[in-house]
Short mmCIF file of C-alpha atoms and ligand atoms in Angstrom, two decimals:
data_model
loop_
_atom_site.label_atom_id
_atom_site.label_comp_id
_atom_site.label_asym_id
_atom_site.label_seq_id
_atom_site.Cartn_x
_atom_site.Cartn_y
_atom_site.Cartn_z
CA UNK A 1 12.54 -60.43 26.48
CA UNK A 2 14.48 -57.21 27.01
CA UNK A 3 16.57 -57.92 23.89
CA UNK A 4 13.42 -58.48 21.93
CA UNK A 5 12.00 -55.15 23.08
CA UNK A 6 15.19 -53.34 22.07
CA UNK A 7 15.16 -55.11 18.70
CA UNK A 8 11.57 -54.15 18.02
CA UNK A 9 12.25 -50.55 19.05
CA UNK A 10 15.17 -50.32 16.64
CA UNK A 11 13.28 -51.78 13.68
CA UNK A 12 10.11 -49.77 14.43
CA UNK A 13 12.03 -46.47 14.45
CA UNK A 14 13.88 -47.49 11.32
CA UNK A 15 10.83 -48.59 9.37
CA UNK A 16 8.86 -45.49 10.32
CA UNK A 17 11.80 -43.32 9.29
CA UNK A 18 12.10 -45.10 5.97
CA UNK A 19 8.39 -44.84 5.11
CA UNK A 20 8.38 -42.79 1.91
CA UNK A 21 4.66 -42.14 1.79
CA UNK A 22 1.46 -42.38 3.80
CA UNK A 23 0.80 -45.98 2.69
CA UNK A 24 4.16 -47.27 3.86
CA UNK A 25 3.80 -45.36 7.12
CA UNK A 26 0.37 -46.84 7.73
CA UNK A 27 1.73 -50.33 7.15
CA UNK A 28 4.48 -49.69 9.71
CA UNK A 29 1.91 -48.35 12.18
CA UNK A 30 -0.25 -51.47 11.84
CA UNK A 31 2.79 -53.70 12.13
CA UNK A 32 3.99 -52.16 15.41
CA UNK A 33 1.21 -50.15 16.99
CA UNK A 34 -1.86 -51.91 15.57
CA UNK A 35 -4.24 -53.97 17.69
CA UNK A 36 -2.46 -57.13 16.58
CA UNK A 37 0.87 -55.38 16.20
CA UNK A 38 4.22 -56.36 17.67
CA UNK A 39 4.06 -53.97 20.61
CA UNK A 40 0.59 -55.15 21.61
CA UNK A 41 1.98 -58.65 21.30
CA UNK A 42 4.72 -57.80 23.78
CA UNK A 43 2.16 -56.67 26.35
CA UNK A 44 0.30 -59.93 25.89
CA UNK A 45 3.49 -61.90 26.54
CA UNK A 46 3.97 -60.21 29.90
CA UNK A 47 2.41 -63.28 31.47
CA UNK A 48 5.60 -65.27 30.85
CA UNK A 49 7.83 -62.71 32.54
CA UNK A 50 9.07 -63.50 36.03
CA UNK A 51 7.54 -61.35 38.72
CA UNK A 52 10.93 -59.86 39.61
CA UNK A 53 11.38 -58.54 36.06
CA UNK A 54 7.77 -57.69 35.35
CA UNK A 55 7.86 -54.04 36.47
CA UNK A 56 10.97 -53.23 34.48
CA UNK A 57 9.80 -55.06 31.35
CA UNK A 58 6.47 -53.25 31.60
CA UNK A 59 8.27 -49.92 31.75
CA UNK A 60 10.42 -50.83 28.76
CA UNK A 61 7.44 -51.83 26.62
CA UNK A 62 5.64 -48.63 27.61
CA UNK A 63 8.60 -46.51 26.68
CA UNK A 64 8.86 -48.40 23.36
CA UNK A 65 5.22 -47.60 22.68
CA UNK A 66 5.79 -43.92 23.42
CA UNK A 67 8.90 -43.79 21.20
CA UNK A 68 7.16 -45.56 18.30
CA UNK A 69 4.05 -43.38 18.60
CA UNK A 70 6.10 -40.22 18.57
CA UNK A 71 8.16 -41.40 15.60
CA UNK A 72 4.90 -42.18 13.82
CA UNK A 73 3.33 -38.76 14.57
CA UNK A 74 6.45 -36.90 13.48
CA UNK A 75 6.68 -38.82 10.28
CA UNK A 76 2.94 -38.40 9.55
CA UNK A 77 3.15 -34.63 9.83
CA UNK A 78 6.34 -34.55 7.76
CA UNK A 79 4.59 -36.50 5.00
CA UNK A 80 1.42 -34.35 4.97
CA UNK A 81 3.55 -31.19 5.15
CA UNK A 82 5.45 -32.49 2.20
CA UNK A 83 2.21 -33.01 0.34
CA UNK A 84 1.23 -29.34 0.98
CA UNK A 85 4.54 -28.22 -0.34
CA UNK A 86 4.02 -30.24 -3.47
CA UNK A 87 0.72 -28.43 -4.12
CA UNK A 88 2.33 -25.08 -3.57
CA UNK A 89 5.22 -25.75 -5.84
CA UNK A 90 5.52 -22.94 -8.37
CA UNK A 91 5.96 -23.89 -11.95
CA UNK A 92 8.11 -21.05 -13.15
CA UNK A 93 7.65 -22.13 -16.77
CA UNK A 94 3.93 -21.22 -16.70
CA UNK A 95 2.95 -17.82 -18.14
CA UNK A 96 2.50 -15.22 -15.38
CA UNK A 97 -0.79 -13.72 -14.24
CA UNK A 98 -0.97 -10.25 -15.71
CA UNK A 99 -2.45 -7.79 -13.24
CA UNK A 100 -4.46 -5.16 -15.04
CA UNK A 101 -3.69 -1.67 -13.91
CA UNK A 102 -6.72 0.62 -13.92
CA UNK A 103 -6.79 4.14 -15.27
CA UNK A 104 -8.62 7.36 -14.69
CA UNK A 105 -12.33 7.60 -15.42
CA UNK A 106 -12.94 9.63 -18.61
CA UNK A 107 -14.52 12.39 -16.51
CA UNK A 108 -11.50 12.60 -14.19
CA UNK A 109 -9.29 12.58 -17.25
CA UNK A 110 -11.24 15.39 -18.90
CA UNK A 111 -11.12 17.44 -15.68
CA UNK A 112 -7.35 16.97 -15.60
CA UNK A 113 -7.07 17.98 -19.24
CA UNK A 114 -9.21 21.11 -18.79
CA UNK A 115 -7.40 22.17 -15.61
CA UNK A 116 -4.06 21.33 -17.25
CA UNK A 117 -4.60 23.95 -19.94
CA UNK A 118 -5.34 26.61 -17.34
CA UNK A 119 -2.53 25.47 -15.03
CA UNK A 120 -0.15 26.08 -17.94
CA UNK A 121 -1.49 29.66 -17.99
CA UNK A 122 -0.67 30.09 -14.30
CA UNK A 123 -4.06 29.19 -12.76
CA UNK A 124 -4.27 27.38 -9.42
CA UNK A 125 -6.77 24.61 -8.67
CA UNK A 126 -9.24 25.26 -5.83
CA UNK A 127 -12.12 23.13 -4.53
CA UNK A 128 -15.23 23.78 -2.44
CA UNK A 129 -18.05 21.91 -0.69
CA UNK A 130 -20.80 20.06 -2.56
CA UNK A 131 -23.21 20.69 0.31
CA UNK A 132 -23.74 24.42 0.13
CA UNK A 133 -26.08 26.97 1.62
CA UNK A 134 -28.37 29.47 -0.09
CA UNK A 135 -26.03 32.31 0.66
CA UNK A 136 -23.08 31.05 -1.40
CA UNK A 137 -25.10 29.21 -4.07
CA UNK A 138 -27.36 32.24 -4.70
CA UNK A 139 -27.22 35.46 -2.67
CA UNK A 140 -23.47 36.08 -2.76
CA UNK A 141 -23.70 35.59 -6.52
CA UNK A 142 -26.42 38.22 -6.90
CA UNK A 143 -29.23 35.68 -7.31
CA UNK A 144 -31.86 36.93 -4.83
CA UNK A 145 -34.69 34.67 -3.60
CA UNK A 146 -37.37 35.93 -5.98
CA UNK A 147 -35.07 36.29 -8.96
CA UNK A 148 -36.46 34.32 -11.92
CA UNK A 149 -32.97 33.14 -12.79
CA UNK A 150 -33.11 31.03 -9.62
CA UNK A 151 -35.23 28.62 -11.68
CA UNK A 152 -32.34 28.15 -14.07
CA UNK A 153 -30.33 26.75 -11.20
CA UNK A 154 -33.01 24.33 -10.08
CA UNK A 155 -31.80 22.89 -6.84
CA UNK A 156 -31.93 19.86 -4.54
CA UNK A 157 -32.75 21.25 -1.11
CA UNK A 158 -31.62 19.65 2.12
CA UNK A 159 -32.71 20.77 5.60
CA UNK A 160 -32.84 24.48 6.48
CA UNK A 161 -30.82 26.66 4.13
CA UNK A 162 -28.66 23.78 2.97
CA UNK A 163 -28.67 22.37 -0.54
CA UNK A 164 -26.58 20.43 -3.04
CA UNK A 165 -24.75 23.10 -5.03
CA UNK A 166 -26.25 23.58 -8.48
CA UNK A 167 -23.04 25.04 -9.91
CA UNK A 168 -19.40 25.54 -8.93
CA UNK A 169 -19.79 29.35 -8.84
CA UNK A 170 -20.35 29.46 -5.02
CA UNK A 171 -16.67 28.58 -4.66
CA UNK A 172 -15.90 31.93 -6.37
CA UNK A 173 -17.45 33.77 -3.40
CA UNK A 174 -15.89 31.44 -0.81
CA UNK A 175 -12.45 31.92 -2.31
CA UNK A 176 -12.70 35.71 -2.67
CA UNK A 177 -13.78 36.10 0.96
CA UNK A 178 -10.56 34.46 2.09
CA UNK A 179 -8.05 35.68 -0.54
CA UNK A 180 -7.00 38.93 -2.09
CA UNK A 181 -6.38 39.65 -5.76
CA UNK A 182 -4.53 39.19 -7.98
CA UNK A 183 -5.27 35.50 -8.57
CA UNK A 184 -6.34 33.08 -11.27
CA UNK A 185 -8.11 29.89 -10.19
CA UNK A 186 -9.98 26.94 -11.69
CA UNK A 187 -12.57 25.08 -9.61
CA UNK A 188 -13.47 21.53 -10.68
CA UNK A 189 -16.23 19.56 -8.99
CA UNK A 190 -19.61 17.85 -8.89
CA UNK A 191 -22.86 19.79 -9.16
CA UNK A 192 -26.48 18.65 -8.77
CA UNK A 193 -29.75 19.60 -10.45
CA UNK A 194 -33.09 17.78 -10.24
CA UNK A 195 -33.29 17.06 -13.97
CA UNK A 196 -34.97 13.95 -15.34
CA UNK A 197 -32.21 11.69 -16.61
CA UNK A 198 -31.94 11.21 -20.36
CA UNK A 199 -29.19 11.03 -22.99
CA UNK A 200 -28.08 14.59 -22.30
CA UNK A 201 -29.19 15.19 -18.68
CA UNK A 202 -28.00 13.79 -15.39
CA UNK A 203 -28.99 14.91 -11.88
CA UNK A 204 -25.29 14.97 -11.06
CA UNK A 205 -22.60 16.24 -13.38
CA UNK A 206 -19.28 18.07 -13.23
CA UNK A 207 -18.22 21.61 -13.90
CA UNK A 208 -14.96 23.46 -14.12
CA UNK A 209 -15.27 27.06 -13.04
CA UNK A 210 -12.68 29.72 -13.76
CA UNK A 211 -12.08 33.03 -11.99
CA UNK A 212 -9.43 35.67 -12.64
CA UNK A 213 -9.33 38.87 -10.61
CA UNK A 214 -6.79 41.65 -10.75
CA UNK A 215 -6.71 45.41 -11.22
CA UNK A 216 -7.05 45.54 -14.97
CA UNK A 217 -8.71 42.41 -16.32
CA UNK A 218 -10.62 43.05 -19.54
CA UNK A 219 -13.06 41.16 -21.73
CA UNK A 220 -10.21 40.60 -24.21
CA UNK A 221 -8.38 38.62 -21.49
CA UNK A 222 -11.43 36.38 -21.17
CA UNK A 223 -11.60 35.91 -24.94
CA UNK A 224 -7.88 35.19 -25.14
CA UNK A 225 -7.88 32.62 -22.33
CA UNK A 226 -10.98 30.79 -23.58
CA UNK A 227 -9.80 30.78 -27.20
CA UNK A 228 -6.49 29.28 -26.17
CA UNK A 229 -8.36 26.71 -24.06
CA UNK A 230 -10.69 25.70 -26.90
CA UNK A 231 -7.83 25.34 -29.38
CA UNK A 232 -5.83 23.15 -27.00
CA UNK A 233 -8.88 21.03 -26.24
CA UNK A 234 -10.42 20.71 -29.71
CA UNK A 235 -7.64 21.57 -32.18
CA UNK A 236 -5.86 24.64 -33.52
CA UNK A 237 -8.42 25.35 -36.25
CA UNK A 238 -11.32 25.68 -33.76
CA UNK A 239 -13.22 28.95 -34.19
CA UNK A 240 -14.90 30.83 -31.33
CA UNK A 241 -18.20 32.67 -31.05
CA UNK A 242 -19.20 34.80 -28.06
CA UNK A 243 -22.98 35.35 -27.87
CA UNK A 244 -24.45 37.94 -25.51
CA UNK A 245 -26.22 36.21 -22.62
CA UNK A 246 -27.24 36.73 -19.01
CA UNK A 247 -25.92 35.49 -15.69
CA UNK A 248 -26.64 37.44 -12.48
CA UNK A 249 -23.01 37.12 -11.36
CA UNK A 250 -21.38 38.39 -14.57
CA UNK A 251 -21.92 41.59 -16.53
CA UNK A 252 -21.62 41.56 -19.45
CA UNK A 253 -22.21 37.83 -19.91
CA UNK A 254 -21.63 35.57 -22.87
CA UNK A 255 -22.39 32.10 -24.02
CA UNK A 256 -19.38 30.69 -25.80
CA UNK A 257 -19.61 28.43 -28.84
CA UNK A 258 -16.95 26.59 -30.79
CA UNK A 259 -17.16 25.74 -34.49
CA UNK A 260 -18.68 22.25 -34.84
CA UNK A 261 -15.91 19.71 -34.40
CA UNK A 262 -17.76 17.22 -36.63
CA UNK A 263 -18.74 19.32 -39.69
CA UNK A 264 -16.75 22.53 -39.02
CA UNK A 265 -19.91 24.37 -40.04
CA UNK A 266 -19.93 22.71 -43.49
CA UNK A 267 -23.43 21.28 -43.18
CA UNK A 268 -24.91 24.69 -42.44
CA UNK A 269 -25.90 25.23 -46.06
CA UNK A 270 -27.34 21.72 -46.51
CA UNK A 271 -31.03 22.15 -47.21
CA UNK A 272 -32.23 18.64 -46.47
CA UNK A 273 -32.64 17.41 -42.89
CA UNK A 274 -30.88 14.11 -43.49
CA UNK A 275 -27.74 15.92 -44.57
CA UNK A 276 -27.63 18.10 -41.48
CA UNK A 277 -24.77 17.45 -39.10
CA UNK A 278 -25.80 15.08 -36.30
CA UNK A 279 -23.79 17.04 -33.74
CA UNK A 280 -24.66 20.70 -34.39
CA UNK A 281 -27.91 20.05 -36.24
CA UNK A 282 -26.66 22.18 -39.11
CA UNK A 283 -26.06 25.25 -36.95
CA UNK A 284 -22.30 24.98 -37.35
CA UNK A 285 -21.69 25.99 -33.72
CA UNK A 286 -21.73 24.12 -30.42
CA UNK A 287 -22.15 25.81 -27.05
CA UNK A 288 -19.43 24.84 -24.58
CA UNK A 289 -19.62 27.28 -21.67
CA UNK A 290 -20.97 30.39 -19.99
CA UNK A 291 -18.75 33.32 -19.07
CA UNK A 292 -18.54 37.03 -18.40
CA UNK A 293 -16.94 39.86 -16.47
CA UNK A 294 -17.48 39.50 -12.73
CA UNK A 295 -20.48 41.60 -11.68
CA UNK A 296 -19.38 44.50 -9.38
CA UNK A 297 -22.20 43.43 -7.02
CA UNK A 298 -20.43 40.10 -6.47
CA UNK A 299 -17.19 41.94 -5.63
CA UNK A 300 -19.12 44.05 -3.12
CA UNK A 301 -20.71 40.95 -1.57
CA UNK A 302 -17.29 39.45 -0.83
CA UNK A 303 -15.78 42.68 0.44
CA UNK A 304 -13.78 43.77 -2.61
CA UNK A 305 -13.83 47.36 -3.89
CA UNK A 306 -15.43 47.16 -7.38
CA UNK A 307 -13.71 50.44 -8.26
CA UNK A 308 -10.32 48.84 -7.76
CA UNK A 309 -10.64 45.30 -9.18
CA UNK A 310 -12.01 43.68 -12.30
CA UNK A 311 -12.20 40.05 -13.28
CA UNK A 312 -13.66 37.42 -15.54
CA UNK A 313 -15.36 34.14 -14.75
CA UNK A 314 -16.46 31.14 -16.75
CA UNK A 315 -18.13 27.81 -16.10
CA UNK A 316 -18.26 24.73 -18.29
CA UNK A 317 -19.85 21.30 -18.08
CA UNK A 318 -17.19 18.58 -18.03
CA UNK A 319 -19.48 15.86 -19.42
CA UNK A 320 -20.35 18.10 -22.34
CA UNK A 321 -16.67 18.70 -23.13
CA UNK A 322 -15.94 14.95 -22.88
CA UNK A 323 -18.97 14.07 -25.03
CA UNK A 324 -17.76 16.43 -27.74
CA UNK A 325 -14.13 15.43 -27.50
CA UNK A 326 -14.69 11.67 -27.54
CA UNK A 327 -17.86 11.49 -29.65
CA UNK A 328 -20.00 9.97 -26.90
CA UNK A 329 -23.73 9.81 -27.56
CA UNK A 330 -25.20 9.38 -24.09
CA UNK A 331 -24.22 11.07 -20.81
CA UNK A 332 -25.47 8.04 -18.84
CA UNK A 333 -22.52 6.00 -20.13
CA UNK A 334 -20.23 7.95 -17.80
CA UNK A 335 -22.09 6.77 -14.73
CA UNK A 336 -23.13 3.22 -15.61
CA UNK A 337 -19.49 2.14 -15.26
CA UNK A 338 -19.74 -0.54 -17.92
CA UNK A 339 -16.18 -1.79 -18.19
CA UNK A 340 -16.51 -2.09 -21.99
CA UNK A 341 -17.13 1.65 -22.16
CA UNK A 342 -14.49 2.66 -19.64
CA UNK A 343 -11.79 0.48 -21.23
CA UNK A 344 -11.86 2.62 -24.35
CA UNK A 345 -10.22 5.56 -22.61
N1 LIG B 401 -22.55 28.98 -13.11
C1 LIG B 401 -23.01 29.04 -14.46
C2 LIG B 401 -23.85 27.77 -14.75
O1 LIG B 401 -23.77 26.84 -14.00
C3 LIG B 401 -21.87 29.11 -15.44
C4 LIG B 401 -21.09 30.38 -15.34
C5 LIG B 401 -19.99 30.46 -14.49
C6 LIG B 401 -21.42 31.48 -16.08
C7 LIG B 401 -19.26 31.62 -14.41
C8 LIG B 401 -20.72 32.64 -16.02
C9 LIG B 401 -19.62 32.71 -15.16
O2 LIG B 401 -24.55 27.72 -15.72
#
């Protein structure tokens, strides 16, 4: 009986070890550990064992059962582990998965381009808060409460004196309070106005503000800097037009136009509507920004001596620049984030 037990143990371990797949292993399990298996059979034959040997034989069969069970468990997990590995096997002959790398949003890109031109002229980039108060958005910039021009900067109000800035100009005052001239800065950022959204209006858009202050800054410096900017942005043949205008924080003020980048002013003489340029409407000029010499009152408000310093400032809409540069027809495209639109940049 003991020999038989040893024999069965040897062959059970062997057969389980040799099982190449789950089917073969299952057959081995049934053969040895099954309800009618060889080990069960051994237990049944205990009746024929002499009482003196019974305890030892019982122990031997038990230990055989433990050994066979363990061999079976080990093998089962080896086989299923092997199956996992098979699934994970990498076929290095398959084409790889190309990971698409994103790129800057056209607005971010345009901001970088605009600032880049001014950085090359020695300007530094400065930023300020989008949640502003009435002081910096208006008063510091010489826009008193009852001033009609306050309507032009229609504003989203928050609690108390807080609001969403309606232009980037408040950062002019914030910067001047903390820094002394000479300096040249550009200020990119989001601004907010409660306009009904349509093809050319959005309640949120971006501006880049410029501010240069020193002891002898003249209007010709403003013209020179903006002309260089426009030529870098829209091409060397771009012509400039400075129209007298009004902003409370600059004096004198100008609205700056560039020659139409679509018709170069050619359609101006066209008599018939249908032949008028779709971009400038036949005017030949397109407005791109507002500018002027910093109003002495603004210098006073920030603690500068208007007798000692002069400066120029300008502010442009980034969406407008991007629309002109890339021939986009609807400002809403920038914010819908349709991948088919964004991919083109
Ligand atoms: N802040 C003005 C606007 O939003 C633009 C501007 C800036 C004009 C600086 C003159 C000087 O319309």
